[in-house]
Amino acid sequence: MLALIPLPDDPDPKGENSTWNRRIQAHKFAQAAFEALDNETELVDSIINPKDALSNGSPRTYRAPFHPEVPLGLESNVALMVLSIYEYGQRGNIKKMLNRSGQSLMLALEAKLYSPIVDQFVEARRRVWWATVSFSC
C-alpha cells in the first residue's frame, strides 16, 4: 500500500502515467506478499508423500520475526488483513477482500486466538483476533 504514495521526486504525481505505475507496482508487491504467504504454509510432504502430509503437523518457518512483539505465527494473519484492506480500498475487489479476510479468520481459529493464552504476546494475540473478526464481518 505504501507503493501507492508518490515519491517526492515524481515530476507529475497526479498524472495518469505516474498513478498507473504506482498501482502496477503496488499490485506486484501484493502478489509477491500473497505468494510468500502461500510458500510459507506449503506442506512439503504433500509433494513427496501426500498420505502423510497432514499427519506431520504444520510447516515450520525459519526466519526472523518482522516485529519483536508479534509472534511469527501471527504474521500471516496480519499480512492477510493488510492484503484484504488493499484489495478493497485500492482495487475495489470485494470478493478477494473477503477471501483474504476469510483466510485470516481460518488461521486465527486454527491458532485458537480466541482462547486466553497468557504469555509475552497476549496483547498481540488479542489485537490480531479482534482485527481478524472485524475484517471478516
Coordinates of C-alpha atoms in Angstrom, one line a residue:
M1 CA 0.0 0.0 0.0
L2 CA 3.0 2.3 0.6
A3 CA 3.9 2.0 -3.1
L4 CA 0.8 4.0 -3.9
I5 CA 2.2 7.1 -2.2
P6 CA 4.0 9.3 -4.8
L7 CA 7.7 9.7 -4.3
P8 CA 9.0 13.3 -3.6
D9 CA 10.9 13.5 -6.8
D10 CA 7.9 12.4 -9.0
P11 CA 7.5 15.3 -11.5
D12 CA 3.8 14.6 -12.0
P13 CA 2.4 12.7 -9.0
K14 CA -1.2 13.2 -10.0
G15 CA -0.6 12.3 -13.6
E16 CA -2.2 9.2 -15.2
N17 CA 1.1 7.6 -16.1
S18 CA 2.5 8.1 -12.6
T19 CA -0.6 6.8 -10.9
W20 CA -0.8 3.8 -13.2
N21 CA 2.9 2.9 -12.5
R22 CA 2.3 3.1 -8.7
R23 CA -0.8 0.9 -9.0
I24 CA 1.1 -1.7 -11.0
Q25 CA 4.0 -1.7 -8.5
A26 CA 1.6 -2.0 -5.6
H27 CA -0.1 -4.9 -7.2
K28 CA 3.2 -6.6 -7.8
F29 CA 4.1 -6.2 -4.2
A30 CA 0.7 -7.6 -3.1
Q31 CA 1.1 -10.6 -5.4
A32 CA 4.6 -11.2 -4.0
A33 CA 3.3 -11.0 -0.4
F34 CA 0.5 -13.4 -1.1
E35 CA 2.8 -15.8 -2.8
A36 CA 5.3 -15.6 0.1
L37 CA 2.4 -16.4 2.5
D38 CA 1.4 -19.4 0.3
N39 CA 5.0 -20.6 0.2
E40 CA 5.4 -20.3 4.0
T41 CA 2.4 -22.5 4.6
E42 CA 3.3 -25.1 2.0
L43 CA 3.3 -28.7 3.2
V44 CA 6.5 -30.0 1.6
D45 CA 5.4 -33.6 2.4
S46 CA 2.3 -33.2 0.2
I47 CA 4.7 -33.2 -2.8
I48 CA 6.8 -36.1 -1.6
N49 CA 4.4 -38.3 0.4
P50 CA 0.8 -36.9 0.3
K51 CA -0.7 -39.5 2.6
D52 CA 1.5 -38.4 5.5
A53 CA 1.4 -34.7 4.7
L54 CA -1.3 -33.7 7.2
S55 CA -0.2 -36.0 10.0
N56 CA 3.3 -34.5 10.2
G57 CA 2.0 -31.2 11.5
S58 CA 2.2 -27.6 10.4
P59 CA 5.3 -26.4 8.5
R60 CA 7.9 -24.6 10.5
T61 CA 9.0 -21.1 9.4
Y62 CA 12.7 -20.4 9.7
R63 CA 13.2 -16.7 9.5
A64 CA 13.4 -13.7 11.8
P65 CA 10.2 -12.2 13.0
F66 CA 9.1 -8.9 11.4
H67 CA 8.3 -7.3 14.8
P68 CA 9.7 -8.4 18.2
E69 CA 6.3 -8.1 19.9
V70 CA 4.4 -10.2 17.4
P71 CA 4.9 -13.9 17.3
L72 CA 5.9 -15.4 13.9
G73 CA 2.7 -17.4 13.7
L74 CA 0.6 -14.3 13.7
E75 CA 2.4 -12.5 10.9
S76 CA 0.4 -14.4 8.3
N77 CA -2.8 -13.1 9.9
V78 CA -1.6 -9.6 9.8
A79 CA -0.4 -9.8 6.2
L80 CA -3.7 -11.3 5.1
M81 CA -5.5 -8.4 6.8
V82 CA -3.3 -5.8 5.1
L83 CA -3.9 -7.6 1.8
S84 CA -7.6 -7.6 2.5
I85 CA -7.5 -3.8 3.0
Y86 CA -5.5 -3.4 -0.2
E87 CA -8.0 -5.5 -2.2
Y88 CA -11.0 -3.5 -1.0
G89 CA -9.5 0.0 -0.6
Q90 CA -7.3 0.2 -3.7
R91 CA -8.7 -2.3 -6.2
G92 CA -12.4 -2.4 -5.1
N93 CA -12.4 -6.2 -5.3
I94 CA -14.8 -7.3 -2.5
K95 CA -14.5 -10.9 -3.5
K96 CA -10.7 -11.0 -2.9
M97 CA -11.1 -8.9 0.2
L98 CA -13.5 -11.5 1.7
N99 CA -11.2 -14.3 0.6
R100 CA -8.2 -12.8 2.3
S101 CA -10.0 -11.9 5.5
G102 CA -11.6 -15.4 5.5
Q103 CA -8.1 -17.0 5.2
S104 CA -7.0 -14.8 8.1
L105 CA -10.0 -16.0 10.1
M106 CA -9.3 -19.6 9.4
L107 CA -5.7 -19.1 10.6
A108 CA -6.9 -17.3 13.7
L109 CA -9.3 -20.1 14.6
E110 CA -6.6 -22.7 13.9
A111 CA -4.2 -20.9 16.2
K112 CA -7.0 -20.6 18.8
L113 CA -6.5 -16.9 19.2
Y114 CA -10.0 -16.7 20.8
S115 CA -8.7 -18.6 23.9
P116 CA -6.8 -16.7 26.6
I117 CA -3.2 -17.8 26.5
V118 CA -1.1 -15.8 28.9
D119 CA 2.4 -15.2 27.6
Q120 CA 4.5 -12.3 26.4
F121 CA 2.4 -12.0 23.3
V122 CA -1.0 -11.8 25.0
E123 CA -1.7 -8.3 23.7
A124 CA -0.7 -9.1 20.1
R125 CA -2.9 -12.2 20.1
R126 CA -5.9 -10.2 21.4
R127 CA -5.4 -7.5 18.8
V128 CA -4.9 -9.9 15.9
W129 CA -8.0 -11.9 17.0
W130 CA -10.3 -8.8 17.2
A131 CA -8.9 -7.3 14.0
T132 CA -9.5 -10.6 12.2
V133 CA -13.0 -10.9 13.4
S134 CA -13.8 -7.3 12.5
F135 CA -12.3 -7.7 9.0
S136 CA -14.2 -10.9 8.4
C137 CA -17.5 -9.3 9.4

